[in-house]
């Protein structure tokens, strides 16, 4: 079924009886050519592009819970490509271009809203760093713009410009950045993949990865053994526990990142804003809630909930930037479990086991990467070669000293 | 979280900074490997590879805003329950290290 304005009108006139399921809830077959473990944004995008762009058949997505119930449902919905390093910027710009055409591509309203993102700076040194970052973005074909203090004041007059420690001196803006309805991304990809014959198997947890002579033969699951020629694991947050079933250790620690939503307010922030000095970021949802977050809690966790000190730290950051939000009540908070890789950058690579592929280590920024991550992982699964924009995301970069240290703070999760 | 310091009693986790897996105590001896490649492999695994379990995890915490001791904390990464806290010094000595 294709969604269209005509269809909406027809359904409105006939009592909305014609809407079917968006995707098939499949039962597992005996074997597949490709099994994607993980029915989140990245896994579903991988299956979608594998079926659509790389014309592969007999694909299954295996998810232990329900699709979109993991990290793609636990983030702050921001998209952007304001990266600095050669290994990163082309990949995230590729992702942003895919976001721009996403809804037309999969015929689903994901509410992609290019409302713009600004990164505030507070010192001359930060201005220099952001100028350099903006130039790097422009050289890679992205858009970037340096705003002075008056331009920022015209956008958001309520900010605390004269903060004694962190006066706002300007901002780096990327007008094409913005937000997306995160659940709709999972649903749209699931629908697109299912329409192209991909089996989406929910409530099916992987309990083992079977190998023979160094080659993957399939996966054991709570719904029985499923044979496969190639298995791609895209379960960020649980990467270590799933890959341990193939006796692999990863350069990854799992940490929790909390996010918060305030009660619904009148429209006040039309874009996305990050506050570099306090590590606070905020946007306003279409329902009016301020969506914001800060740093990770800072120790290994699989708990999907945070601890109070970081709640306090984020609230302090928000108050020092926008004193007016002190009267707003917090409605909800949640904690997403993230793969903190050793250098803060992702991994999309083959493993030493033939037919086993890995996609993870997304750290703070997996959501914005969803389309490109899916595309590049599908490319790797289908062709056994890395996509041109993801050549730097290899396991061996740690061994070779080719880390992609985007934040420039060192090669360990407790530093970045 | 409250960390029950063996010398100072219960302290707020905010006084500590976190390093990671307690296996970081066991730094390889680079001279003890037959080839440079073997030593490189050992250091790669030591520096970058992690078991990262969902469940009981032994990890290093530094009492930066207290007595500046290193602790080995045994904590469940799913429930945040802490079941044991030892001085890292004692743990290293129990493994046969002299200092």
Short mmCIF file of C-alpha atoms in Angstrom, two decimals:
data_model
loop_
_atom_site.label_atom_id
_atom_site.label_comp_id
_atom_site.label_asym_id
_atom_site.label_seq_id
_atom_site.Cartn_x
_atom_site.Cartn_y
_atom_site.Cartn_z
CA UNK A 1 0.00 0.00 0.00
CA UNK A 2 1.39 3.40 -0.94
CA UNK A 3 0.66 6.36 1.28
CA UNK A 4 -0.53 9.52 -0.50
CA UNK A 5 -2.80 12.51 -0.02
CA UNK A 6 -5.37 10.82 -2.23
CA UNK A 7 -5.24 7.72 -0.03
CA UNK A 8 -5.73 9.77 3.15
CA UNK A 9 -8.84 11.42 1.66
CA UNK A 10 -10.23 8.09 0.45
CA UNK A 11 -9.72 6.48 3.87
CA UNK A 12 -11.27 9.49 5.59
CA UNK A 13 -14.41 9.07 3.45
CA UNK A 14 -14.63 5.30 4.02
CA UNK A 15 -14.17 5.11 7.78
CA UNK A 16 -10.42 4.33 7.80
CA UNK A 17 -11.12 0.64 7.21
CA UNK A 18 -8.51 0.17 4.49
CA UNK A 19 -5.30 0.79 6.42
CA UNK A 20 -3.38 -2.48 6.67
CA UNK A 21 -0.35 -3.44 8.69
CA UNK A 22 2.78 -1.49 7.79
CA UNK A 23 4.96 -4.61 7.79
CA UNK A 24 4.59 -8.39 8.01
CA UNK A 25 5.44 -10.03 11.33
CA UNK A 26 7.21 -13.08 9.87
CA UNK A 27 7.99 -16.49 11.33
CA UNK A 28 11.53 -17.73 10.79
CA UNK A 29 12.33 -19.90 7.77
CA UNK A 30 14.96 -22.65 7.89
CA UNK A 31 17.69 -20.53 6.35
CA UNK A 32 18.49 -17.18 4.75
CA UNK A 33 21.25 -15.66 2.67
CA UNK A 34 21.53 -12.75 5.08
CA UNK A 35 20.49 -12.42 8.70
CA UNK A 36 20.67 -9.02 10.36
CA UNK A 37 20.73 -9.31 14.15
CA UNK A 38 19.05 -6.27 15.69
CA UNK A 39 15.73 -4.72 14.65
CA UNK A 40 16.61 -1.15 15.49
CA UNK A 41 17.22 1.77 13.15
CA UNK A 42 20.58 0.51 11.89
CA UNK A 43 19.50 -3.12 11.45
CA UNK A 44 16.29 -2.26 9.64
CA UNK A 45 18.05 0.30 7.44
CA UNK A 46 20.64 -2.36 6.57
CA UNK A 47 17.94 -4.82 5.52
CA UNK A 48 16.10 -2.12 3.56
CA UNK A 49 19.14 -1.01 1.53
CA UNK A 50 20.31 -4.60 1.12
CA UNK A 51 16.97 -5.44 -0.50
CA UNK A 52 16.49 -2.19 -2.40
CA UNK A 53 19.93 -0.95 -3.47
CA UNK A 54 21.93 -4.17 -3.55
CA UNK A 55 19.10 -6.40 -4.84
CA UNK A 56 19.79 -9.22 -2.44
CA UNK A 57 17.07 -11.73 -1.64
CA UNK A 58 16.29 -14.03 1.31
CA UNK A 59 17.00 -11.53 4.09
CA UNK A 60 15.81 -11.68 7.69
CA UNK A 61 15.98 -9.20 10.56
CA UNK A 62 16.02 -10.89 13.97
CA UNK A 63 15.04 -8.82 17.02
CA UNK A 64 14.91 -10.00 20.64
CA UNK A 65 12.06 -7.63 21.58
CA UNK A 66 9.98 -5.54 19.23
CA UNK A 67 11.45 -3.48 16.42
CA UNK A 68 12.46 0.04 17.31
CA UNK A 69 12.30 -0.75 21.04
CA UNK A 70 16.01 -0.26 21.71
CA UNK A 71 18.20 2.77 21.22
CA UNK A 72 16.31 4.16 18.21
CA UNK A 73 13.46 4.70 20.66
CA UNK A 74 15.80 6.18 23.28
CA UNK A 75 17.58 9.17 21.78
CA UNK A 76 17.15 12.89 21.17
CA UNK A 77 16.28 12.65 17.43
CA UNK A 78 18.96 15.06 16.18
CA UNK A 79 20.52 14.86 12.72
CA UNK A 80 23.60 16.81 11.60
CA UNK A 81 26.91 16.39 9.82
CA UNK A 82 29.11 18.88 11.66
CA UNK A 83 32.18 16.68 11.96
CA UNK A 84 35.81 17.61 11.53
CA UNK A 85 37.92 14.60 10.60
CA UNK A 86 38.39 13.06 7.15
CA UNK A 87 37.30 9.66 8.46
CA UNK A 88 34.00 11.05 9.75
CA UNK A 89 32.74 14.07 7.79
CA UNK A 90 32.06 12.37 4.40
CA UNK A 91 30.16 9.56 6.16
CA UNK A 92 27.90 11.87 8.18
CA UNK A 93 27.34 14.15 5.18
CA UNK A 94 26.31 11.07 3.18
CA UNK A 95 23.92 10.27 6.02
CA UNK A 96 22.44 13.79 6.04
CA UNK A 97 21.87 13.61 2.27
CA UNK A 98 20.02 10.31 2.76
CA UNK A 99 17.89 11.90 5.49
CA UNK A 100 16.96 14.69 3.07
CA UNK A 101 15.49 12.22 0.60
CA UNK A 102 14.35 9.60 3.08
CA UNK A 103 10.59 10.16 3.13
CA UNK A 104 10.27 10.19 -0.66
CA UNK A 105 12.52 7.15 -0.80
CA UNK A 106 10.54 4.92 1.55
CA UNK A 107 7.12 6.63 1.19
CA UNK A 108 6.69 7.17 4.91
CA UNK A 109 6.36 10.35 6.93
CA UNK A 110 9.38 10.38 9.25
CA UNK A 111 8.88 14.10 9.99
CA UNK A 112 12.38 15.03 8.83
CA UNK A 113 12.64 18.65 9.89
CA UNK A 114 15.73 20.63 8.84
CA UNK A 115 15.25 23.26 11.50
CA UNK A 116 18.98 23.94 11.84
CA UNK A 117 21.53 23.31 14.55
CA UNK A 118 23.86 25.78 16.26
CA UNK A 119 26.89 25.00 18.43
CA UNK A 120 27.54 27.90 20.80
CA UNK A 121 31.09 29.05 21.54
CA UNK A 122 32.27 31.01 24.52
CA UNK A 123 35.97 31.74 24.02
CA UNK A 124 38.26 32.90 21.24
CA UNK A 125 39.86 29.45 21.19
CA UNK A 126 36.47 27.80 20.71
CA UNK A 127 35.69 30.25 17.91
CA UNK A 128 38.92 29.24 16.16
CA UNK A 129 38.12 25.55 16.61
CA UNK A 130 34.61 26.00 15.21
CA UNK A 131 35.91 28.09 12.31
CA UNK A 132 38.26 25.25 11.44
CA UNK A 133 35.46 22.70 11.82
CA UNK A 134 33.15 24.78 9.60
CA UNK A 135 35.84 25.04 6.92
CA UNK A 136 36.38 21.26 7.07
CA UNK A 137 32.64 20.75 6.64
CA UNK A 138 32.47 23.10 3.64
CA UNK A 139 35.47 21.39 2.03
CA UNK A 140 33.59 18.08 2.28
CA UNK A 141 30.50 19.54 0.63
CA UNK A 142 28.44 20.18 3.77
CA UNK A 143 27.06 23.55 4.80
CA UNK A 144 28.39 25.61 7.68
CA UNK A 145 28.06 29.18 8.79
CA UNK A 146 29.68 31.17 11.59
CA UNK A 147 27.23 33.35 13.52
CA UNK A 148 28.36 36.29 15.63
CA UNK A 149 26.89 37.21 18.98
CA UNK A 150 24.25 39.52 17.52
CA UNK A 151 23.06 36.89 15.07
CA UNK A 152 22.70 34.37 17.90
CA UNK A 153 20.87 36.99 19.98
CA UNK A 154 18.44 37.57 17.11
CA UNK A 155 17.71 33.83 17.02
CA UNK A 156 17.42 33.15 20.75
CA UNK A 157 17.23 36.42 22.74
CA UNK A 158 16.49 34.57 25.99
CA UNK A 159 19.93 32.92 26.30
CA UNK A 160 22.26 33.91 29.13
CA UNK A 161 24.67 35.95 26.97
CA UNK A 162 26.52 37.56 29.86
CA UNK A 163 27.24 34.41 31.84
CA UNK A 164 30.34 35.36 33.84
CA UNK A 165 32.23 32.16 33.07
CA UNK A 166 30.87 31.27 29.65
CA UNK A 167 29.65 34.40 27.82
CA UNK A 168 28.15 33.51 24.44
CA UNK A 169 30.40 34.89 21.70
CA UNK A 170 28.75 33.26 18.70
CA UNK A 171 27.93 29.91 17.16
CA UNK A 172 28.69 27.51 14.37
CA UNK A 173 25.47 26.86 12.48
CA UNK A 174 24.47 24.06 10.15
CA UNK A 175 21.13 25.02 8.63
CA UNK A 176 20.55 21.56 7.12
CA UNK A 177 20.73 19.85 10.51
CA UNK A 178 17.55 19.23 12.45
CA UNK A 179 15.36 16.56 13.97
CA UNK A 180 13.47 13.46 12.82
CA UNK A 181 10.63 11.43 14.35
CA UNK A 182 12.78 8.56 15.60
CA UNK A 183 10.11 5.81 15.85
CA UNK A 184 8.91 6.56 12.33
CA UNK A 185 12.43 5.91 11.06
CA UNK A 186 12.28 2.32 12.37
CA UNK A 187 8.72 1.85 11.13
CA UNK A 188 9.43 3.33 7.69
CA UNK A 189 12.49 1.17 7.15
CA UNK A 190 10.63 -1.92 8.43
CA UNK A 191 7.77 -1.26 6.02
CA UNK A 192 10.11 -0.64 3.10
CA UNK A 193 12.12 -3.78 3.84
CA UNK A 194 9.06 -5.95 4.43
CA UNK A 195 7.52 -4.82 1.12
CA UNK A 196 10.68 -6.01 -0.61
CA UNK A 197 10.47 -9.49 0.92
CA UNK A 198 12.56 -9.08 4.07
CA UNK A 199 11.33 -11.23 6.97
CA UNK A 200 11.10 -9.20 10.16
CA UNK A 201 11.20 -11.66 13.07
CA UNK A 202 10.36 -10.14 16.45
CA UNK A 203 10.59 -11.69 19.94
CA UNK A 204 13.47 -13.84 18.76
CA UNK A 205 16.62 -13.53 20.84
CA UNK A 206 19.95 -14.78 19.55
CA UNK A 207 21.43 -17.36 21.95
CA UNK A 208 24.36 -18.54 19.91
CA UNK A 209 26.32 -17.93 16.71
CA UNK A 210 27.19 -21.26 15.08
CA UNK A 211 30.47 -21.70 13.20
CA UNK A 212 32.12 -24.51 11.29
CA UNK A 213 35.74 -24.37 10.08
CA UNK A 214 35.95 -20.65 10.81
CA UNK A 215 32.78 -19.87 8.90
CA UNK A 216 29.34 -18.81 10.16
CA UNK A 217 26.58 -21.35 9.47
CA UNK A 218 23.69 -19.71 11.28
CA UNK A 219 22.32 -18.54 14.60
CA UNK A 220 20.64 -20.26 17.51
CA UNK A 221 17.64 -18.32 18.73
CA UNK A 222 14.81 -18.65 21.22
CA UNK A 223 12.72 -19.69 18.19
CA UNK A 224 15.15 -22.37 17.01
CA UNK A 225 18.17 -22.57 14.71
CA UNK A 226 18.18 -20.36 11.61
CA UNK A 227 20.79 -21.06 8.96
CA UNK A 228 22.57 -18.18 7.22
CA UNK A 229 25.34 -17.57 4.72
CA UNK A 230 26.12 -14.15 6.19
CA UNK A 231 25.25 -12.70 9.59
CA UNK A 232 25.45 -8.97 10.27
CA UNK A 233 25.27 -7.84 13.90
CA UNK A 234 23.86 -4.33 14.46
CA UNK A 235 22.80 -4.30 18.11
CA UNK A 236 24.62 -1.23 19.47
CA UNK A 237 24.35 -1.18 23.23
CA UNK A 238 24.50 -4.97 23.40
CA UNK A 239 27.36 -5.44 20.92
CA UNK A 240 29.70 -7.02 23.46
CA UNK A 241 27.17 -9.57 24.74
CA UNK A 242 26.08 -10.67 21.24
CA UNK A 243 29.60 -10.84 19.80
CA UNK A 244 30.71 -12.80 22.89
CA UNK A 245 28.51 -15.60 21.51
CA UNK A 246 31.09 -15.84 18.72
CA UNK A 247 33.90 -15.67 21.32
CA UNK A 248 34.91 -12.16 20.30
CA UNK A 249 36.01 -9.30 22.51
CA UNK A 250 35.44 -5.77 21.21
CA UNK A 251 37.11 -2.39 21.77
CA UNK A 252 33.84 -1.25 23.35
CA UNK A 253 32.36 -0.45 26.77
CA UNK A 254 28.61 -0.03 27.33
CA UNK A 255 27.59 3.21 29.03
CA UNK A 256 24.27 4.91 29.74
CA UNK A 257 23.37 8.31 28.28
CA UNK A 258 20.38 10.03 29.83
CA UNK A 259 17.93 12.36 28.11
CA UNK A 260 14.99 14.36 29.39
CA UNK A 261 11.74 15.95 28.25
CA UNK A 262 10.06 18.89 29.95
CA UNK A 263 6.33 19.52 30.10
CA UNK A 264 4.80 20.99 26.93
CA UNK A 265 5.61 24.67 26.47
CA UNK A 266 4.75 27.34 23.92
CA UNK A 267 7.14 27.33 20.92
CA UNK A 268 10.40 28.93 22.03
CA UNK A 269 13.32 27.04 20.39
CA UNK A 270 12.82 26.47 16.67
CA UNK A 271 16.11 24.67 16.05
CA UNK A 272 18.66 22.55 17.86
CA UNK A 273 21.22 24.13 20.16
CA UNK A 274 24.35 22.75 21.82
CA UNK A 275 26.17 24.41 24.69
CA UNK A 276 29.78 23.34 24.42
CA UNK A 277 30.95 24.76 27.73
CA UNK A 278 28.41 22.89 29.83
CA UNK A 279 27.86 19.94 27.48
CA UNK A 280 24.13 20.49 27.22
CA UNK A 281 22.00 20.20 24.11
CA UNK A 282 18.36 21.04 23.57
CA UNK A 283 15.60 21.15 20.99
CA UNK A 284 11.84 21.47 21.24
CA UNK A 285 9.59 18.66 20.12
CA UNK A 286 6.54 19.23 17.95
CA UNK A 287 4.43 18.59 21.05
CA UNK A 288 6.19 21.43 22.87
CA UNK A 289 8.42 19.52 25.27
CA UNK A 290 12.03 20.63 25.57
CA UNK A 291 14.17 17.60 24.71
CA UNK A 292 17.63 17.79 26.24
CA UNK A 293 20.59 15.84 27.53
CA UNK A 294 24.22 16.05 28.55
CA UNK A 295 27.14 13.78 29.37
CA UNK A 296 27.17 10.01 29.83
CA UNK A 297 27.02 8.71 33.41
CA UNK A 298 30.61 7.53 32.97
CA UNK A 299 30.81 3.89 34.05
CA UNK A 300 29.82 0.58 32.44
CA UNK A 301 26.07 0.08 32.55
CA UNK A 302 23.37 -2.01 30.92
CA UNK A 303 20.67 -0.62 33.24
CA UNK A 304 18.78 1.68 30.80
CA UNK A 305 18.41 4.12 33.65
CA UNK A 306 20.74 6.74 35.01
CA UNK A 307 21.93 8.09 38.32
CA UNK A 308 20.98 11.35 40.01
CA UNK A 309 24.33 13.22 39.80
CA UNK A 310 24.10 13.43 36.00
CA UNK A 311 20.45 14.57 36.21
CA UNK A 312 21.64 17.41 38.42
CA UNK A 313 24.57 18.18 36.12
CA UNK A 314 22.34 18.37 33.02
CA UNK A 315 19.80 20.56 34.84
CA UNK A 316 22.60 22.90 35.95
CA UNK A 317 23.89 23.12 32.38
CA UNK A 318 20.40 23.96 31.14
CA UNK A 319 19.85 26.56 33.83
CA UNK A 320 23.15 28.31 33.15
CA UNK A 321 22.29 28.58 29.44
CA UNK A 322 18.56 29.34 29.72
CA UNK A 323 17.71 30.56 33.25
CA UNK A 324 14.04 30.74 32.27
CA UNK A 325 13.63 26.95 32.12
CA UNK A 326 14.04 26.69 35.89
CA UNK A 327 10.26 26.93 36.24
CA UNK A 328 9.54 24.14 33.75
CA UNK A 329 8.90 20.69 35.14
CA UNK A 330 10.67 17.55 33.92
CA UNK A 331 8.13 15.18 32.46
CA UNK A 332 10.23 12.16 31.56
CA UNK A 333 13.78 10.87 31.46
CA UNK A 334 15.32 7.81 29.93
CA UNK A 335 18.69 6.14 29.57
CA UNK A 336 19.98 4.63 26.36
CA UNK A 337 22.81 2.10 26.47
CA UNK A 338 25.57 3.02 24.08
CA UNK A 339 28.64 1.33 22.74
CA UNK A 340 31.48 3.60 23.84
CA UNK A 341 34.26 2.66 21.47
CA UNK A 342 37.84 3.37 22.46
CA UNK A 343 38.23 6.43 20.23
CA UNK A 344 34.63 7.64 20.11
CA UNK A 345 34.09 6.57 16.48
CA UNK A 346 32.06 3.68 15.04
CA UNK A 347 33.08 0.29 13.66
CA UNK A 348 31.65 -1.21 10.44
CA UNK A 349 33.78 -4.16 9.47
CA UNK A 350 34.16 -7.85 8.69
CA UNK A 351 35.34 -10.02 11.56
CA UNK A 352 37.96 -12.76 11.54
CA UNK A 353 35.11 -15.27 11.20
CA UNK A 354 33.98 -15.71 7.57
CA UNK A 355 30.42 -14.55 7.07
CA UNK A 356 30.22 -12.61 10.35
CA UNK A 357 30.02 -8.83 10.08
CA UNK A 358 29.84 -6.15 12.75
CA UNK A 359 28.27 -2.70 12.97
CA UNK A 360 28.50 -0.85 16.29
CA UNK A 361 30.46 1.46 18.53
CA UNK A 362 28.22 4.44 17.74
CA UNK A 363 28.92 6.22 21.02
CA UNK A 364 26.71 9.29 21.43
CA UNK A 365 25.71 9.69 17.80
CA UNK A 366 24.10 6.58 16.37
CA UNK A 367 20.76 8.11 15.44
CA UNK A 368 22.01 10.66 12.91
CA UNK A 369 24.09 7.92 11.29
CA UNK A 370 21.15 5.54 10.75
CA UNK A 371 20.69 5.80 6.93
CA UNK A 372 24.40 5.85 6.07
CA UNK A 373 25.16 3.14 8.60
CA UNK A 374 22.51 0.91 7.02
CA UNK A 375 23.69 1.71 3.51
CA UNK A 376 27.38 1.14 4.28
CA UNK A 377 26.70 -2.06 6.22
CA UNK A 378 24.53 -3.37 3.37
CA UNK A 379 27.34 -2.47 0.96
CA UNK A 380 29.83 -4.41 3.07
CA UNK A 381 27.52 -7.44 3.42
CA UNK A 382 26.71 -7.54 -0.30
CA UNK A 383 30.14 -6.81 -1.77
CA UNK A 384 32.62 -7.67 1.03
CA UNK A 385 34.20 -4.27 0.47
CA UNK A 386 33.77 -1.21 2.70
CA UNK A 387 31.71 1.67 1.32
CA UNK A 388 33.96 4.60 0.28
CA UNK A 389 32.68 6.78 3.13
CA UNK A 390 33.23 4.09 5.78
CA UNK A 391 36.73 2.87 4.96
CA UNK A 392 38.16 4.24 8.20
CA UNK A 393 35.74 2.37 10.47
CA UNK A 394 37.81 -0.81 10.77
CA UNK A 395 38.70 -2.95 13.78
CA UNK A 396 42.42 -2.76 13.02
CA UNK A 397 42.65 1.00 13.42
CA UNK A 398 43.54 0.56 17.10
CA UNK A 399 46.32 -1.90 16.27
CA UNK A 400 47.68 0.40 13.57
CA UNK A 401 47.38 3.63 15.53
CA UNK A 402 44.83 5.09 13.08
CA UNK A 403 42.22 6.07 15.67
CA UNK A 404 39.55 8.59 14.68
CA UNK A 405 39.68 10.72 17.78
CA UNK A 406 36.94 13.22 16.82
CA UNK A 407 36.88 14.93 20.21
CA UNK A 408 40.67 15.01 20.43
CA UNK A 409 40.65 13.78 24.01
CA UNK A 410 42.28 10.38 23.81
CA UNK A 411 41.67 6.75 23.16
CA UNK A 412 39.55 5.54 26.10
CA UNK A 413 35.85 5.98 26.92
CA UNK A 414 36.57 7.72 30.22
CA UNK A 415 38.31 10.53 28.30
CA UNK A 416 35.62 11.36 25.75
CA UNK B 1 25.63 5.18 43.99
CA UNK B 2 27.39 4.78 47.32
CA UNK B 3 30.82 3.16 47.31
CA UNK B 4 31.79 1.59 50.62
CA UNK B 5 35.44 2.65 50.86
CA UNK B 6 37.42 0.05 52.89
CA UNK B 7 39.24 2.78 54.85
CA UNK B 8 36.84 5.73 54.84
CA UNK B 9 33.41 4.08 54.89
CA UNK B 10 30.48 4.86 52.59
CA UNK B 11 31.24 7.67 50.09
CA UNK B 12 29.19 9.14 47.25
CA UNK B 13 30.34 7.87 43.85
CA UNK B 14 30.58 11.54 42.79
CA UNK B 15 33.86 11.77 44.72
CA UNK B 16 35.39 9.18 42.40
CA UNK B 17 36.47 9.03 38.78
CA UNK B 18 36.08 5.85 36.79
CA UNK B 19 38.80 4.17 34.78
CA UNK B 20 37.28 0.89 33.58
CA UNK B 21 37.80 -2.86 33.79
CA UNK B 22 39.96 -3.94 36.76
CA UNK B 23 41.93 -6.09 34.30
CA UNK B 24 43.84 -2.84 33.62
CA UNK B 25 45.86 -3.68 36.77
CA UNK B 26 47.46 -6.55 34.83
CA UNK B 27 49.62 -4.55 32.45
CA UNK B 28 51.64 -6.91 30.21
CA UNK B 29 55.42 -7.00 30.47
CA UNK B 30 56.55 -5.94 27.01
CA UNK B 31 59.93 -7.64 27.43
CA UNK B 32 58.39 -11.02 28.29
CA UNK B 33 57.20 -11.86 24.75
CA UNK B 34 59.26 -13.82 22.21
CA UNK B 35 58.62 -11.38 19.33
CA UNK B 36 57.70 -7.71 19.02
CA UNK B 37 54.49 -8.74 17.22
CA UNK B 38 53.44 -10.88 20.17
CA UNK B 39 54.11 -7.99 22.54
CA UNK B 40 52.12 -5.67 20.26
CA UNK B 41 49.20 -8.11 20.27
CA UNK B 42 49.31 -8.30 24.05
CA UNK B 43 49.33 -4.51 24.40
CA UNK B 44 46.56 -4.09 21.81
CA UNK B 45 44.35 -6.47 23.77
CA UNK B 46 45.29 -4.87 27.08
CA UNK B 47 44.66 -1.29 25.93
CA UNK B 48 41.61 -1.65 23.70
CA UNK B 49 39.76 -4.96 24.03
CA UNK B 50 37.14 -5.29 26.78
CA UNK B 51 34.96 -8.14 28.02
CA UNK B 52 32.23 -5.57 28.89
CA UNK B 53 29.86 -8.04 30.62
CA UNK B 54 26.19 -7.46 31.41
CA UNK B 55 26.29 -8.52 35.06
CA UNK B 56 29.09 -8.64 37.60
CA UNK B 57 32.01 -6.40 36.64
CA UNK B 58 35.25 -5.66 38.52
CA UNK B 59 36.33 -2.11 37.82
CA UNK B 60 38.76 0.58 38.91
CA UNK B 61 37.57 3.73 40.69
CA UNK B 62 39.92 6.55 41.80
CA UNK B 63 39.01 8.49 44.93
CA UNK B 64 40.06 11.76 43.38
CA UNK B 65 38.22 14.03 45.80
CA UNK B 66 39.10 11.94 48.83
CA UNK B 67 42.19 10.03 49.84
CA UNK B 68 43.30 9.49 46.20
CA UNK B 69 43.36 5.74 46.55
CA UNK B 70 42.50 3.34 43.74
CA UNK B 71 39.72 0.88 44.49
CA UNK B 72 38.61 -2.34 42.82
CA UNK B 73 34.81 -2.21 42.93
CA UNK B 74 32.73 -5.29 42.11
CA UNK B 75 29.48 -3.96 40.69
CA UNK B 76 26.59 -5.41 38.71
CA UNK B 77 26.28 -3.43 35.47
CA UNK B 78 22.57 -4.32 35.13
CA UNK B 79 21.40 -3.46 38.66
CA UNK B 80 24.21 -1.09 39.83
CA UNK B 81 24.49 -3.23 42.98
CA UNK B 82 27.98 -3.11 44.55
CA UNK B 83 29.00 -6.35 46.24
CA UNK B 84 32.68 -5.80 47.09
CA UNK B 85 35.14 -2.92 47.40
CA UNK B 86 38.88 -3.52 47.85
CA UNK B 87 41.96 -1.36 47.74
CA UNK B 88 43.59 -1.90 44.34
CA UNK B 89 46.91 -2.11 46.21
CA UNK B 90 45.70 -5.15 48.14
CA UNK B 91 44.33 -6.77 44.97
CA UNK B 92 47.66 -6.32 43.17
CA UNK B 93 49.64 -7.68 46.12
CA UNK B 94 47.35 -10.69 46.39
CA UNK B 95 48.25 -11.41 42.76
CA UNK B 96 51.91 -11.52 43.72
CA UNK B 97 52.97 -7.96 42.84
CA UNK B 98 55.46 -6.48 45.31
CA UNK B 99 54.53 -2.78 44.85
#
